[in-house]
Coordinates of C-alpha atoms in Angstrom, one line a residue:
M151 CA 71.6 101.0 8.9
T152 CA 74.7 102.4 10.1
D153 CA 76.0 102.1 13.2
V154 CA 77.2 104.8 15.5
S155 CA 77.5 103.2 18.1
F156 CA 81.0 104.3 20.4
V157 CA 82.6 102.7 22.9
R158 CA 85.9 105.2 25.3
T159 CA 89.1 103.3 25.7
E160 CA 90.1 105.7 28.1
M161 CA 89.1 107.8 30.7
L162 CA 88.8 111.5 31.1
P163 CA 91.2 113.5 33.7
E164 CA 89.0 114.6 37.2
Q165 CA 88.1 118.0 37.2
A166 CA 87.3 120.2 40.1
P167 CA 84.8 120.5 41.1
P168 CA 83.4 124.7 41.2
P169 CA 85.5 126.9 43.9
T170 CA 81.4 127.3 44.9
A171 CA 81.1 123.8 45.9
A172 CA 84.5 123.1 47.3
G173 CA 86.4 124.4 50.1
A174 CA 85.7 127.0 52.8
I175 CA 83.5 129.1 50.6
G176 CA 81.1 125.6 49.8
W177 CA 81.6 124.9 53.5
A178 CA 80.2 128.6 54.5
R179 CA 77.6 127.9 51.7
Q180 CA 76.3 124.8 53.4
N181 CA 76.8 125.3 57.0
L182 CA 75.8 129.6 57.0
F183 CA 74.7 130.3 53.9
S184 CA 72.3 127.5 52.4
G185 CA 69.4 129.3 53.0
W186 CA 67.3 132.9 53.4
F187 CA 67.0 131.7 57.4
N188 CA 69.9 130.7 57.7
T189 CA 72.3 133.8 55.7
L190 CA 70.0 136.5 58.3
L191 CA 70.8 134.0 61.3
T192 CA 74.4 134.2 60.8
L193 CA 74.3 137.9 59.9
A194 CA 72.7 138.6 63.1
S195 CA 75.7 136.3 64.8
L196 CA 77.7 137.8 63.3
A197 CA 77.2 141.0 64.3
V198 CA 76.4 139.7 68.3
V199 CA 80.4 138.4 68.2
Y200 CA 81.5 141.8 66.2
Y201 CA 80.3 144.0 69.2
V202 CA 80.4 141.7 72.2
L203 CA 84.4 141.6 70.6
A204 CA 84.5 144.9 70.3
A205 CA 83.4 145.5 74.3
I206 CA 86.1 142.9 75.2
V207 CA 88.7 143.1 73.3
P208 CA 90.0 146.5 74.3
W209 CA 89.5 146.1 78.2
I210 CA 92.1 142.4 78.2
L211 CA 94.8 144.4 75.9
S212 CA 94.2 147.2 78.5
P213 CA 98.9 148.3 78.9
T214 CA 98.0 148.4 82.4
F215 CA 100.4 145.3 83.1
S216 CA 102.9 147.0 85.1
G217 CA 100.9 149.2 87.3
T218 CA 101.3 148.8 90.6
S219 CA 97.6 150.3 92.0
L220 CA 94.2 150.7 91.4
S221 CA 94.7 154.7 90.8
Q222 CA 98.1 154.0 88.3
C223 CA 96.5 151.8 85.8
R224 CA 93.3 154.3 85.4
E225 CA 96.4 157.2 85.4
M226 CA 97.9 154.5 82.2
L227 CA 94.3 154.2 81.3
A228 CA 93.9 157.8 80.6
A229 CA 97.0 158.6 78.9
A230 CA 96.4 155.7 76.9
G231 CA 92.7 157.2 75.8
Q232 CA 90.9 154.6 77.6
E233 CA 88.3 154.8 80.7
A234 CA 89.2 152.5 83.8
G235 CA 86.9 150.7 85.0
H236 CA 84.3 147.4 83.0
G237 CA 83.7 149.8 79.9
G238 CA 87.6 151.2 79.5
G239 CA 90.6 148.7 80.1
A240 CA 91.6 146.4 82.5
C241 CA 94.0 146.4 85.7
W242 CA 95.9 143.5 85.1
G243 CA 98.9 144.9 87.7
V244 CA 96.5 143.2 90.9
I245 CA 97.2 140.1 89.1
R246 CA 100.9 140.1 87.9
E247 CA 101.6 141.2 91.9
R248 CA 98.9 138.9 93.1
W249 CA 99.7 136.3 91.2
I250 CA 101.4 133.7 93.3
Q251 CA 98.8 134.7 96.2
L252 CA 96.1 133.3 94.0
M253 CA 98.2 130.7 93.1
F254 CA 100.3 129.3 96.2
G255 CA 97.8 131.3 99.1
F256 CA 100.6 131.9 102.0
Y257 CA 103.0 128.9 101.6
P258 CA 105.6 130.0 102.6
N259 CA 108.6 131.1 99.6
H260 CA 111.5 129.5 100.2
L261 CA 109.2 125.9 100.3
Y262 CA 107.5 126.3 97.0
W263 CA 109.3 123.9 94.8
R264 CA 107.1 121.1 97.4
P265 CA 104.2 122.2 95.4
I266 CA 105.1 122.3 92.3
A267 CA 106.6 119.1 93.3
A268 CA 103.8 117.2 93.9
F269 CA 101.9 118.3 91.5
V270 CA 105.1 117.5 88.5
L271 CA 104.1 114.4 89.6
L272 CA 101.0 113.9 89.8
A273 CA 101.1 113.5 86.4
V274 CA 103.2 111.1 86.9
A275 CA 101.0 109.3 88.8
L276 CA 98.2 110.2 86.2
A277 CA 100.5 108.9 83.8
P278 CA 99.7 105.5 83.5
I279 CA 95.7 105.3 84.4
L280 CA 94.2 107.9 82.4
F281 CA 96.9 106.3 79.1
S282 CA 97.4 103.2 80.5
D283 CA 98.5 102.8 76.3
K284 CA 101.2 104.8 76.0
V285 CA 103.6 104.8 79.1
P286 CA 105.4 101.5 80.4
A287 CA 103.3 99.9 82.7
K288 CA 106.6 99.3 85.8
L289 CA 105.1 103.3 86.1
I290 CA 101.8 101.8 88.0
W291 CA 103.8 100.9 90.8
F292 CA 105.0 104.8 91.6
S293 CA 101.3 105.8 91.1
A294 CA 99.8 103.3 93.8
A295 CA 103.1 105.4 96.0
Y296 CA 102.5 109.4 95.8
P297 CA 99.8 109.0 97.1
F298 CA 101.7 108.4 100.3
I299 CA 104.2 110.8 98.4
F300 CA 101.3 114.0 98.1
P301 CA 101.0 114.9 101.5
W302 CA 103.8 114.3 102.9
L303 CA 105.0 116.6 100.3
L304 CA 102.8 119.5 101.2
W305 CA 102.0 119.5 105.2
G306 CA 105.9 117.6 105.2
G307 CA 107.1 116.3 108.4
T308 CA 108.6 113.8 109.3
V309 CA 108.9 110.4 106.2
W310 CA 107.4 108.3 109.0
G311 CA 104.0 108.8 108.9
P312 CA 103.4 107.9 104.9
L313 CA 105.7 105.1 105.3
S314 CA 103.5 104.5 108.3
A315 CA 100.4 105.0 106.6
A316 CA 101.1 102.7 103.6
G317 CA 102.0 100.2 106.2
G318 CA 98.5 99.2 107.2
F319 CA 98.2 99.4 103.6
V320 CA 100.3 96.0 103.5
I321 CA 99.1 94.9 107.2
G322 CA 95.4 94.7 106.0
F323 CA 95.9 92.7 102.5
L324 CA 97.7 90.1 104.4
V325 CA 95.6 89.2 106.8
Y326 CA 93.0 89.3 103.9
R327 CA 95.3 86.7 101.4
F328 CA 95.3 84.7 104.6
V329 CA 91.5 84.3 105.5
S330 CA 90.4 84.4 102.7
Q331 CA 92.2 81.3 102.1
S332 CA 91.9 79.8 105.4
M333 CA 88.1 80.7 105.6
S334 CA 86.3 83.1 103.2
E335 CA 86.6 85.7 101.5
L336 CA 83.9 88.2 103.6
L337 CA 85.5 87.3 106.9
G338 CA 88.8 87.8 104.8
L339 CA 88.0 91.6 103.8
I340 CA 86.6 92.4 107.4
G341 CA 89.5 91.2 109.0
G342 CA 91.8 93.2 106.4
V343 CA 90.1 96.2 106.9
L344 CA 90.2 95.4 110.9
A345 CA 93.3 95.2 110.9
A346 CA 94.4 97.9 109.2
L347 CA 92.3 100.3 111.5
I348 CA 94.4 98.8 114.8
W349 CA 97.5 99.9 112.8
W350 CA 96.4 103.3 111.5
L351 CA 94.7 104.3 115.1
L352 CA 96.3 102.2 118.0
L353 CA 99.5 101.1 117.0
S354 CA 101.4 103.3 114.0
G355 CA 102.2 106.8 116.2
I356 CA 103.8 104.6 118.6
A357 CA 106.3 102.9 115.5
V358 CA 106.4 106.4 113.5
S359 CA 107.7 107.9 117.3
A360 CA 110.0 104.7 117.8
L361 CA 111.4 105.2 114.2
D362 CA 111.7 109.3 114.0
S363 CA 113.7 109.3 117.5
I364 CA 116.5 106.6 115.8
L365 CA 116.4 107.8 112.5
P366 CA 114.5 112.0 112.4
L367 CA 114.2 112.0 108.2
G368 CA 111.6 114.5 107.0
L369 CA 110.5 117.8 105.4
E370 CA 110.2 120.9 107.1
P371 CA 105.9 121.5 108.8
V372 CA 104.0 123.3 107.2
E373 CA 100.4 124.8 109.0
S374 CA 97.0 123.9 107.2
R375 CA 96.2 127.6 107.4
K376 CA 98.5 128.3 105.3
F377 CA 97.5 126.7 102.6
G378 CA 95.3 128.5 100.3
G379 CA 94.7 129.7 96.1
F380 CA 94.4 126.8 93.8
M381 CA 96.6 125.0 95.7
L382 CA 94.3 124.5 97.8
S383 CA 91.7 123.8 95.4
I384 CA 93.6 121.3 93.5
T385 CA 95.0 119.6 97.1
I386 CA 90.5 119.0 97.9
G387 CA 89.3 118.1 94.3
I388 CA 92.3 115.6 93.6
V389 CA 91.4 114.2 97.2
A390 CA 87.7 114.2 96.9
I391 CA 87.8 113.3 93.2
A392 CA 91.1 110.3 93.4
C393 CA 88.8 109.4 97.3
S394 CA 85.3 108.9 95.7
L395 CA 85.4 107.0 93.1
P396 CA 86.1 103.9 95.2
L397 CA 83.8 104.4 98.0
G398 CA 81.1 105.0 94.9
I399 CA 81.6 101.8 93.1
V400 CA 82.0 100.6 97.2
M401 CA 78.3 101.7 97.7
A402 CA 76.8 101.6 94.5
L403 CA 77.3 98.1 95.3
G404 CA 76.4 98.1 98.7
R405 CA 72.5 99.5 97.0
Q406 CA 72.8 97.1 95.0
S407 CA 73.6 93.8 98.2
D408 CA 71.0 91.3 98.8
L409 CA 71.9 91.9 102.7
M410 CA 69.4 93.6 104.5
I411 CA 71.5 95.5 106.6
V412 CA 74.6 96.9 103.9
K413 CA 71.9 98.1 101.4
Y414 CA 69.8 99.8 104.1
L415 CA 73.3 101.3 105.3
C416 CA 74.6 102.4 102.1
V417 CA 70.7 103.4 101.4
G418 CA 70.5 105.8 104.6
F419 CA 74.0 107.5 103.3
I420 CA 73.2 107.7 100.0
E421 CA 69.6 109.6 101.1
F422 CA 71.0 111.8 103.7
I423 CA 74.4 113.1 102.1
R424 CA 72.3 113.7 98.8
G425 CA 69.7 115.5 101.0
V426 CA 72.0 117.6 102.6
P427 CA 74.0 120.9 101.1
L428 CA 77.0 121.0 100.8
I429 CA 77.6 124.1 103.0
T430 CA 76.0 122.5 105.9
L431 CA 78.7 119.7 106.0
L432 CA 81.2 121.8 105.8
F433 CA 80.6 124.1 108.3
V434 CA 79.7 120.8 110.6
A435 CA 83.2 119.5 109.5
S436 CA 84.5 123.5 110.5
T437 CA 82.5 123.8 113.8
L438 CA 80.8 120.9 115.6
L439 CA 83.1 117.6 114.5
N440 CA 86.2 119.1 117.4
I441 CA 83.1 118.6 119.6
F442 CA 82.8 115.1 118.9
M443 CA 86.5 114.3 119.5
P444 CA 89.0 113.9 122.4
P445 CA 89.5 117.3 125.3
G446 CA 92.7 118.6 122.9
T447 CA 92.8 116.1 119.7
N448 CA 93.9 118.5 116.9
F449 CA 91.8 117.3 114.2
D450 CA 93.2 119.4 110.9
I451 CA 90.4 121.9 109.3
I452 CA 91.7 120.7 105.8
L453 CA 91.5 117.3 106.8
R454 CA 88.1 117.5 107.7
V455 CA 87.1 118.9 104.6
L456 CA 88.1 116.3 102.8
I457 CA 86.7 114.3 104.8
M458 CA 83.0 115.6 103.9
V459 CA 83.9 117.1 100.5
T460 CA 84.8 113.0 99.4
L461 CA 82.0 112.1 102.0
F462 CA 79.8 114.7 99.6
A463 CA 80.9 113.6 96.0
T464 CA 80.7 110.0 97.4
A465 CA 77.6 109.6 97.7
Y466 CA 76.6 111.4 94.0
M467 CA 79.3 108.9 92.6
A468 CA 76.8 106.2 93.6
E469 CA 73.8 107.6 91.5
V470 CA 75.3 107.1 88.9
I471 CA 77.7 103.0 88.9
R472 CA 74.2 102.7 89.8
G473 CA 72.9 103.7 87.7
G474 CA 75.7 102.0 84.8
L475 CA 74.3 98.4 86.3
A476 CA 70.7 98.6 86.0
A477 CA 72.1 99.7 82.3
L478 CA 73.7 96.5 82.0
P479 CA 71.4 93.9 80.9
K480 CA 70.5 90.5 82.7
G481 CA 71.6 88.6 80.4
Q482 CA 75.6 89.8 82.0
Y483 CA 75.6 88.8 85.5
E484 CA 73.8 85.8 84.0
G485 CA 76.6 84.9 81.5
A486 CA 78.9 85.6 84.9
D487 CA 77.3 83.4 87.2
S488 CA 77.1 80.7 84.3
L489 CA 81.5 80.9 83.3
G490 CA 81.5 79.6 87.7
L491 CA 82.5 83.0 89.1
T492 CA 82.7 84.4 92.1
Y493 CA 80.6 87.3 93.4
W494 CA 84.3 89.4 92.9
Q495 CA 84.9 87.9 89.8
A496 CA 82.6 88.8 87.6
Q497 CA 82.1 92.6 89.0
R498 CA 86.1 92.7 88.3
L499 CA 85.9 91.0 84.9
I500 CA 81.9 91.6 83.7
I501 CA 80.2 93.8 85.4
M502 CA 81.5 96.4 86.8
P503 CA 84.0 97.7 83.1
Q504 CA 80.8 97.7 81.8
A505 CA 79.0 99.3 84.3
L506 CA 82.4 102.5 84.8
K507 CA 82.1 102.5 80.8
I508 CA 79.0 103.4 80.6
S509 CA 78.7 105.6 83.3
I510 CA 81.6 107.9 81.9
P511 CA 79.6 111.0 82.1
G512 CA 78.0 111.3 85.0
I513 CA 81.6 110.6 86.7
V514 CA 83.0 113.2 85.1
S515 CA 80.5 115.2 85.9
T516 CA 80.5 114.6 88.9
F517 CA 84.3 115.3 88.7
I518 CA 83.9 118.6 87.6
G519 CA 81.8 119.7 90.1
V520 CA 82.9 118.4 93.0
F521 CA 86.3 120.9 91.8
K522 CA 84.2 123.6 91.9
D523 CA 82.4 122.9 94.6
T524 CA 85.7 123.8 96.3
T525 CA 85.8 127.9 96.8
L526 CA 83.0 126.9 99.5
V527 CA 85.1 126.1 101.8
S528 CA 85.2 130.0 101.4
I529 CA 83.2 129.9 103.9
I530 CA 84.4 128.5 105.9
G531 CA 87.9 130.4 106.2
L532 CA 90.0 128.5 104.2
L533 CA 91.7 130.7 101.3
D534 CA 90.7 129.0 98.2
P535 CA 90.6 131.3 95.3
L536 CA 87.3 133.3 95.6
G537 CA 88.7 133.8 99.3
L538 CA 92.1 135.5 98.6
S539 CA 90.2 137.1 95.5
N540 CA 88.4 139.2 98.4
A541 CA 91.4 139.1 101.2
I542 CA 93.5 141.4 97.8
R543 CA 90.2 143.2 97.3
A544 CA 90.2 144.7 100.6
D545 CA 93.9 145.9 100.6
A546 CA 93.9 150.5 99.7
N547 CA 95.5 149.7 96.8
W548 CA 93.2 147.4 94.3
N549 CA 90.4 148.3 96.7
G550 CA 87.2 148.1 94.1
I551 CA 89.3 145.5 91.9
V552 CA 86.6 142.8 90.5
W553 CA 87.1 142.0 86.6
E554 CA 90.4 141.2 86.6
L555 CA 90.1 138.7 89.7
Y556 CA 87.3 136.9 88.7
G557 CA 87.5 136.9 85.4
F558 CA 91.9 135.0 86.5
I559 CA 90.5 132.4 88.5
A560 CA 87.2 131.5 86.2
L561 CA 89.8 131.4 83.5
L562 CA 92.1 128.4 85.5
F563 CA 89.1 126.8 86.7
F564 CA 87.6 126.9 83.0
V565 CA 90.9 125.5 82.3
F566 CA 91.4 122.6 84.4
C567 CA 87.5 121.8 83.6
F568 CA 87.8 121.9 80.1
G569 CA 91.0 119.2 80.6
M570 CA 89.0 116.9 82.2
S571 CA 85.9 117.3 79.9
R572 CA 87.9 116.2 76.9
Y573 CA 90.0 113.7 78.8
S574 CA 85.8 112.1 79.2
M575 CA 85.5 112.4 75.5
Y576 CA 88.4 110.7 74.3
L577 CA 88.0 107.7 76.3
E578 CA 84.5 107.4 75.2
R579 CA 85.7 107.6 71.7
K580 CA 88.7 105.2 72.7
L581 CA 86.2 102.4 74.4
Q582 CA 83.8 102.6 72.1
T583 CA 83.2 99.1 70.9
G584 CA 79.8 99.2 69.6
H585 CA 78.2 100.6 65.8
R586 CA 77.5 104.0 65.5

């Protein structure tokens, strides 16, 4: 019998895949035209997209950027063969003329550098917190100092005010260290808080007045009523976000505490705040808080709003973090006990890092909701972007403008909220330790 077996001694060269199975054509066949039903849906979706873009793109690209009034915009659109209004072309002259006001409100023109510097420095201060592995570690000291620089740049006044506020934290920390080492950690915490409050409420004003009389250093003061636009929204949002997270952690831990008084105080606060609309709290901040203050007390309106928005966000943040704590298996707590860690050491090193990682989507969703809720301050007379849009439309030149202003405001809010959402996804990928 003849042996006809054959073994190839060389590899055949690779052949390119069929053109219909690779590249854009292959992706389209797999994802858009994989069957008759998907093909039908794809064609219908393309028709809808074309219809929407055919209506929106000409409206956006209207040649009215140089217009100085709605009537002039209509004349420019008529000359270009477009109809003014929602069905024709936009009047972008209002954005060109009023975008500064939408950004800064009625903040003095010659002091625009101060909010710009404050928000640029905000990015620097956030860098070591958001991207700790990509920036110098020593920059965290500037992040710690920034909460005192930020209000001083925006409101101005003597430099001794923020330094005195920072001094309260230093005094509280020193008292905490001394008492916790000589007595107990709980008494040290209580003593530190009381010492800081005594300094801020009773001694800080005297110290600031004395230092300012000896060495007057400061910036030109700016009244809160001149704040407005996105500067006001970002200020309220930043303060509420920065303060609600640590307060929410404290409230979540307090709600799970074995101390009955602490637990029920935290439960009462959380349930009350979550059961009341934010607009009600803002009305309380605007009208009722001054009734309970001593006669002649000047309680800044923005400070009142900041307190109420922060408390509102804290209640929701506490429930988000409590969900993260509840998601941890019991073995994590038992492991911390087996290592001989104290309660606060276990929370700092084992429990809270895992709970916060689990809670990242909920935390960022709360942040986004708080930032969008800053538009409610227009109800109590503060001129946020929506409040300013009403004032702009009251101008005879721009009476009738709606879509352009609201579209511009919506775009800026979307940029901020989308950025927070993207960072949330980046942080989840960075901290992912399990297997998918």
